[in-house]
C-alpha cells in the first residue's frame, strides 16, 4: 500500500487499538462523538473491533451515521485506511464549522468514496446554504440557482474492490480539494466553499457501513 507524503503538522491520530467496556452502545473514546443517541434511539452503530472502527447503520436509524471529531485548520489533510464490504457501502468525509451559521449544521464540503467513483461537493455555496436549502424544500429554486448547483459537485469514476483495504488522503489547500487513493491522485475540485477560513469538525458520514483504521489529521497552515 502506498504511503502519502507526511507534509504538515500532525494534529490528531487514532489507531483504534483499544477496547470498549460494554457492547450495548457507542463507546468510541479519544474525543469521538456519534449521532446514535439522537438518530438511532441509542442503539450501537460504532464498534471497536480487531484494532479498527466498524461503522454500521442500525435498522431503526432515521439518518446516516455521523462519527465526529474536532479539528482546526485552514488548509489540511485527512488520511485513513478504509474498507467497503458491500457494493452499496461508501465512505463519507464531511468537513464542517458549527460556528458558521449561514449553512445547515455547519456543512462546508464533503468527499464521498464508493466502489465506482469519488465525489467532491461544495456544500457551503451549494445545497447546504440556508437560503438554498429552504428554497429546495419549498420547491421554489430558481433556474439560475439550479444551474449554479450543477457546478458545485464533481464526480470522477474510480473502481474499488469490496473486502480490500485502501488508503485515502483528502487534502484541502485554498479552494481546492484533492483526493488520493493508495498514493494515486484520483480527483481534484476547486470551489469557493473549500476556502472557508476554519475547518473545525470532521464527520465520518456513513450511509450504510464502512470499516476505518489508522486515521490522521494534518494541518498545513
PDB file of C-alpha atoms in Angstrom, residues 5-166:
ATOM      1  CA  UNK A   5       3.923  12.231   1.848  1.00  0.00           C
ATOM      2  CA  UNK A   6       3.732  13.290   5.503  1.00  0.00           C
ATOM      3  CA  UNK A   7       3.791  17.031   4.972  1.00  0.00           C
ATOM      4  CA  UNK A   8       2.198  19.281   7.546  1.00  0.00           C
ATOM      5  CA  UNK A   9       1.764  19.093  11.295  1.00  0.00           C
ATOM      6  CA  UNK A  10       0.023  16.033  12.735  1.00  0.00           C
ATOM      7  CA  UNK A  11      -2.764  17.362  14.981  1.00  0.00           C
ATOM      8  CA  UNK A  12      -4.692  14.138  15.648  1.00  0.00           C
ATOM      9  CA  UNK A  13      -4.391  10.428  15.064  1.00  0.00           C
ATOM     10  CA  UNK A  14      -6.237   7.292  16.093  1.00  0.00           C
ATOM     11  CA  UNK A  15      -5.263   3.661  15.562  1.00  0.00           C
ATOM     12  CA  UNK A  16      -8.412   2.370  17.339  1.00  0.00           C
ATOM     13  CA  UNK A  17      -6.389  -0.180  19.286  1.00  0.00           C
ATOM     14  CA  UNK A  18      -8.489  -0.143  22.459  1.00  0.00           C
ATOM     15  CA  UNK A  19     -11.388  -2.000  23.992  1.00  0.00           C
ATOM     16  CA  UNK A  20     -14.874  -0.900  24.982  1.00  0.00           C
ATOM     17  CA  UNK A  21     -16.268  -1.542  28.450  1.00  0.00           C
ATOM     18  CA  UNK A  22     -19.621  -2.748  27.060  1.00  0.00           C
ATOM     19  CA  UNK A  23     -21.300  -3.642  23.744  1.00  0.00           C
ATOM     20  CA  UNK A  24     -24.740  -2.045  24.124  1.00  0.00           C
ATOM     21  CA  UNK A  25     -23.995   1.498  22.945  1.00  0.00           C
ATOM     22  CA  UNK A  26     -21.297   3.531  21.206  1.00  0.00           C
ATOM     23  CA  UNK A  27     -18.128   3.984  23.232  1.00  0.00           C
ATOM     24  CA  UNK A  28     -15.570   5.214  20.744  1.00  0.00           C
ATOM     25  CA  UNK A  29     -13.446   7.308  23.117  1.00  0.00           C
ATOM     26  CA  UNK A  30     -10.477   9.513  22.196  1.00  0.00           C
ATOM     27  CA  UNK A  31     -12.671  12.572  21.656  1.00  0.00           C
ATOM     28  CA  UNK A  32     -15.101  10.999  19.163  1.00  0.00           C
ATOM     29  CA  UNK A  33     -18.859  11.551  19.252  1.00  0.00           C
ATOM     30  CA  UNK A  34     -21.686   9.876  17.328  1.00  0.00           C
ATOM     31  CA  UNK A  35     -25.307  10.633  16.496  1.00  0.00           C
ATOM     32  CA  UNK A  36     -26.606   7.226  17.574  1.00  0.00           C
ATOM     33  CA  UNK A  37     -28.423   8.577  20.625  1.00  0.00           C
ATOM     34  CA  UNK A  38     -30.418  11.143  18.646  1.00  0.00           C
ATOM     35  CA  UNK A  39     -30.794   9.291  15.357  1.00  0.00           C
ATOM     36  CA  UNK A  40     -30.845   5.574  16.217  1.00  0.00           C
ATOM     37  CA  UNK A  41     -32.606   5.502  19.594  1.00  0.00           C
ATOM     38  CA  UNK A  42     -29.276   4.980  21.316  1.00  0.00           C
ATOM     39  CA  UNK A  43     -28.553   1.729  19.514  1.00  0.00           C
ATOM     40  CA  UNK A  44     -24.925   0.884  18.881  1.00  0.00           C
ATOM     41  CA  UNK A  45     -23.651   1.894  15.435  1.00  0.00           C
ATOM     42  CA  UNK A  46     -19.906   2.081  16.049  1.00  0.00           C
ATOM     43  CA  UNK A  47     -17.838  -0.876  17.217  1.00  0.00           C
ATOM     44  CA  UNK A  48     -14.119  -1.018  18.012  1.00  0.00           C
ATOM     45  CA  UNK A  49     -13.070  -4.478  16.910  1.00  0.00           C
ATOM     46  CA  UNK A  50      -9.782  -6.082  15.882  1.00  0.00           C
ATOM     47  CA  UNK A  51      -7.952  -2.738  16.083  1.00  0.00           C
ATOM     48  CA  UNK A  52     -10.305  -0.939  13.689  1.00  0.00           C
ATOM     49  CA  UNK A  53     -13.539   1.066  13.849  1.00  0.00           C
ATOM     50  CA  UNK A  54     -16.579  -0.553  12.264  1.00  0.00           C
ATOM     51  CA  UNK A  55     -19.442   1.836  11.472  1.00  0.00           C
ATOM     52  CA  UNK A  56     -22.824   0.331  10.601  1.00  0.00           C
ATOM     53  CA  UNK A  57     -26.279   1.867  10.397  1.00  0.00           C
ATOM     54  CA  UNK A  58     -28.930   0.454  12.748  1.00  0.00           C
ATOM     55  CA  UNK A  59     -32.246  -0.597  11.270  1.00  0.00           C
ATOM     56  CA  UNK A  60     -34.098   1.969  13.421  1.00  0.00           C
ATOM     57  CA  UNK A  61     -31.925   4.937  12.364  1.00  0.00           C
ATOM     58  CA  UNK A  62     -33.645   7.852  10.630  1.00  0.00           C
ATOM     59  CA  UNK A  63     -30.373   9.360   9.389  1.00  0.00           C
ATOM     60  CA  UNK A  64     -26.964   8.192   8.244  1.00  0.00           C
ATOM     61  CA  UNK A  65     -24.324   7.515  10.899  1.00  0.00           C
ATOM     62  CA  UNK A  66     -22.225  10.537  11.856  1.00  0.00           C
ATOM     63  CA  UNK A  67     -18.998   9.961  13.789  1.00  0.00           C
ATOM     64  CA  UNK A  68     -17.349  13.276  14.593  1.00  0.00           C
ATOM     65  CA  UNK A  69     -14.070  14.622  15.908  1.00  0.00           C
ATOM     66  CA  UNK A  70     -12.999  18.248  16.443  1.00  0.00           C
ATOM     67  CA  UNK A  71     -10.064  19.675  14.488  1.00  0.00           C
ATOM     68  CA  UNK A  72      -8.944  23.119  13.401  1.00  0.00           C
ATOM     69  CA  UNK A  73      -7.123  24.228  10.285  1.00  0.00           C
ATOM     70  CA  UNK A  74      -7.495  26.403   7.190  1.00  0.00           C
ATOM     71  CA  UNK A  75      -5.521  24.087   4.926  1.00  0.00           C
ATOM     72  CA  UNK A  76      -5.122  20.469   5.936  1.00  0.00           C
ATOM     73  CA  UNK A  77      -5.372  16.797   5.141  1.00  0.00           C
ATOM     74  CA  UNK A  78      -7.276  13.795   6.481  1.00  0.00           C
ATOM     75  CA  UNK A  79      -5.821  10.340   5.880  1.00  0.00           C
ATOM     76  CA  UNK A  80      -7.146   6.932   6.824  1.00  0.00           C
ATOM     77  CA  UNK A  81      -7.406   3.311   5.815  1.00  0.00           C
ATOM     78  CA  UNK A  82     -10.868   2.078   4.888  1.00  0.00           C
ATOM     79  CA  UNK A  83     -12.659  -0.997   3.600  1.00  0.00           C
ATOM     80  CA  UNK A  84     -16.010  -1.296   1.863  1.00  0.00           C
ATOM     81  CA  UNK A  85     -17.519  -4.724   2.429  1.00  0.00           C
ATOM     82  CA  UNK A  86     -20.584  -4.388   0.189  1.00  0.00           C
ATOM     83  CA  UNK A  87     -21.041  -2.733  -3.236  1.00  0.00           C
ATOM     84  CA  UNK A  88     -23.618  -0.378  -1.674  1.00  0.00           C
ATOM     85  CA  UNK A  89     -21.230   0.844   1.044  1.00  0.00           C
ATOM     86  CA  UNK A  90     -19.404   4.170   0.911  1.00  0.00           C
ATOM     87  CA  UNK A  91     -17.071   6.366   2.944  1.00  0.00           C
ATOM     88  CA  UNK A  92     -18.049   9.986   3.522  1.00  0.00           C
ATOM     89  CA  UNK A  93     -15.660  12.653   4.826  1.00  0.00           C
ATOM     90  CA  UNK A  94     -17.576  15.777   5.770  1.00  0.00           C
ATOM     91  CA  UNK A  95     -15.747  18.973   6.749  1.00  0.00           C
ATOM     92  CA  UNK A  96     -17.748  21.366   8.937  1.00  0.00           C
ATOM     93  CA  UNK A  97     -17.717  24.522  11.048  1.00  0.00           C
ATOM     94  CA  UNK A  98     -20.550  24.615  13.582  1.00  0.00           C
ATOM     95  CA  UNK A  99     -19.733  28.254  14.342  1.00  0.00           C
ATOM     96  CA  UNK A 100     -20.705  29.248  10.799  1.00  0.00           C
ATOM     97  CA  UNK A 101     -24.468  29.811  10.872  1.00  0.00           C
ATOM     98  CA  UNK A 102     -25.179  30.514   7.190  1.00  0.00           C
ATOM     99  CA  UNK A 103     -25.203  26.815   6.311  1.00  0.00           C
ATOM    100  CA  UNK A 104     -27.181  23.874   7.691  1.00  0.00           C
ATOM    101  CA  UNK A 105     -25.399  22.113  10.574  1.00  0.00           C
ATOM    102  CA  UNK A 106     -22.059  23.686   9.686  1.00  0.00           C
ATOM    103  CA  UNK A 107     -21.672  21.735   6.423  1.00  0.00           C
ATOM    104  CA  UNK A 108     -18.798  23.126   4.310  1.00  0.00           C
ATOM    105  CA  UNK A 109     -17.838  20.395   1.830  1.00  0.00           C
ATOM    106  CA  UNK A 110     -17.576  16.633   1.559  1.00  0.00           C
ATOM    107  CA  UNK A 111     -15.795  13.761  -0.108  1.00  0.00           C
ATOM    108  CA  UNK A 112     -17.658  10.543  -0.835  1.00  0.00           C
ATOM    109  CA  UNK A 113     -15.858   7.366  -1.885  1.00  0.00           C
ATOM    110  CA  UNK A 114     -17.817   4.381  -3.192  1.00  0.00           C
ATOM    111  CA  UNK A 115     -16.895   1.312  -5.221  1.00  0.00           C
ATOM    112  CA  UNK A 116     -17.493   3.092  -8.536  1.00  0.00           C
ATOM    113  CA  UNK A 117     -16.499   6.729  -8.051  1.00  0.00           C
ATOM    114  CA  UNK A 118     -15.175   9.558  -5.913  1.00  0.00           C
ATOM    115  CA  UNK A 119     -17.385  12.602  -5.473  1.00  0.00           C
ATOM    116  CA  UNK A 120     -16.421  16.017  -4.081  1.00  0.00           C
ATOM    117  CA  UNK A 121     -19.088  18.594  -3.240  1.00  0.00           C
ATOM    118  CA  UNK A 122     -19.003  22.202  -2.108  1.00  0.00           C
ATOM    119  CA  UNK A 123     -21.863  22.340   0.399  1.00  0.00           C
ATOM    120  CA  UNK A 124     -21.240  25.837   1.760  1.00  0.00           C
ATOM    121  CA  UNK A 125     -22.118  27.569  -1.503  1.00  0.00           C
ATOM    122  CA  UNK A 126     -24.240  24.641  -2.676  1.00  0.00           C
ATOM    123  CA  UNK A 127     -27.105  22.641  -1.228  1.00  0.00           C
ATOM    124  CA  UNK A 128     -26.393  23.400   2.458  1.00  0.00           C
ATOM    125  CA  UNK A 129     -26.533  27.187   2.101  1.00  0.00           C
ATOM    126  CA  UNK A 130     -29.551  28.026   4.275  1.00  0.00           C
ATOM    127  CA  UNK A 131     -31.385  30.102   1.679  1.00  0.00           C
ATOM    128  CA  UNK A 132     -30.790  27.485  -0.998  1.00  0.00           C
ATOM    129  CA  UNK A 133     -31.825  24.657   1.315  1.00  0.00           C
ATOM    130  CA  UNK A 134     -35.054  26.411   2.275  1.00  0.00           C
ATOM    131  CA  UNK A 135     -35.872  27.105  -1.381  1.00  0.00           C
ATOM    132  CA  UNK A 136     -35.264  23.466  -2.305  1.00  0.00           C
ATOM    133  CA  UNK A 137     -37.544  22.267   0.489  1.00  0.00           C
ATOM    134  CA  UNK A 138     -40.212  24.710  -0.638  1.00  0.00           C
ATOM    135  CA  UNK A 139     -39.790  23.855  -4.308  1.00  0.00           C
ATOM    136  CA  UNK A 140     -39.000  27.454  -5.196  1.00  0.00           C
ATOM    137  CA  UNK A 141     -35.447  27.127  -6.517  1.00  0.00           C
ATOM    138  CA  UNK A 142     -34.852  29.462  -9.454  1.00  0.00           C
ATOM    139  CA  UNK A 143     -33.388  28.178 -12.697  1.00  0.00           C
ATOM    140  CA  UNK A 144     -30.312  30.303 -12.035  1.00  0.00           C
ATOM    141  CA  UNK A 145     -29.701  28.570  -8.705  1.00  0.00           C
ATOM    142  CA  UNK A 146     -30.367  25.152 -10.245  1.00  0.00           C
ATOM    143  CA  UNK A 147     -27.656  25.820 -12.824  1.00  0.00           C
ATOM    144  CA  UNK A 148     -25.310  27.051 -10.102  1.00  0.00           C
ATOM    145  CA  UNK A 149     -25.833  23.887  -8.044  1.00  0.00           C
ATOM    146  CA  UNK A 150     -24.749  21.763 -11.003  1.00  0.00           C
ATOM    147  CA  UNK A 151     -21.290  23.340 -10.715  1.00  0.00           C
ATOM    148  CA  UNK A 152     -20.904  22.503  -7.000  1.00  0.00           C
ATOM    149  CA  UNK A 153     -20.248  18.764  -7.345  1.00  0.00           C
ATOM    150  CA  UNK A 154     -17.622  16.792  -9.228  1.00  0.00           C
ATOM    151  CA  UNK A 155     -17.837  13.019  -9.672  1.00  0.00           C
ATOM    152  CA  UNK A 156     -14.897  11.019 -11.016  1.00  0.00           C
ATOM    153  CA  UNK A 157     -15.217   7.313 -11.916  1.00  0.00           C
ATOM    154  CA  UNK A 158     -12.808   5.144  -9.918  1.00  0.00           C
ATOM    155  CA  UNK A 159     -13.320   1.452  -9.273  1.00  0.00           C
ATOM    156  CA  UNK A 160     -12.611  -0.176  -5.905  1.00  0.00           C
ATOM    157  CA  UNK A 161     -12.948  -3.766  -4.772  1.00  0.00           C
ATOM    158  CA  UNK A 162     -15.031  -4.820  -1.783  1.00  0.00           C
ATOM    159  CA  UNK A 163     -13.301  -6.543   1.118  1.00  0.00           C
ATOM    160  CA  UNK A 164      -9.994  -4.794   0.415  1.00  0.00           C
ATOM    161  CA  UNK A 165      -8.185  -2.151   2.461  1.00  0.00           C
ATOM    162  CA  UNK A 166      -7.372   1.168   0.784  1.00  0.00           C
TER     163      UNK A 166
END
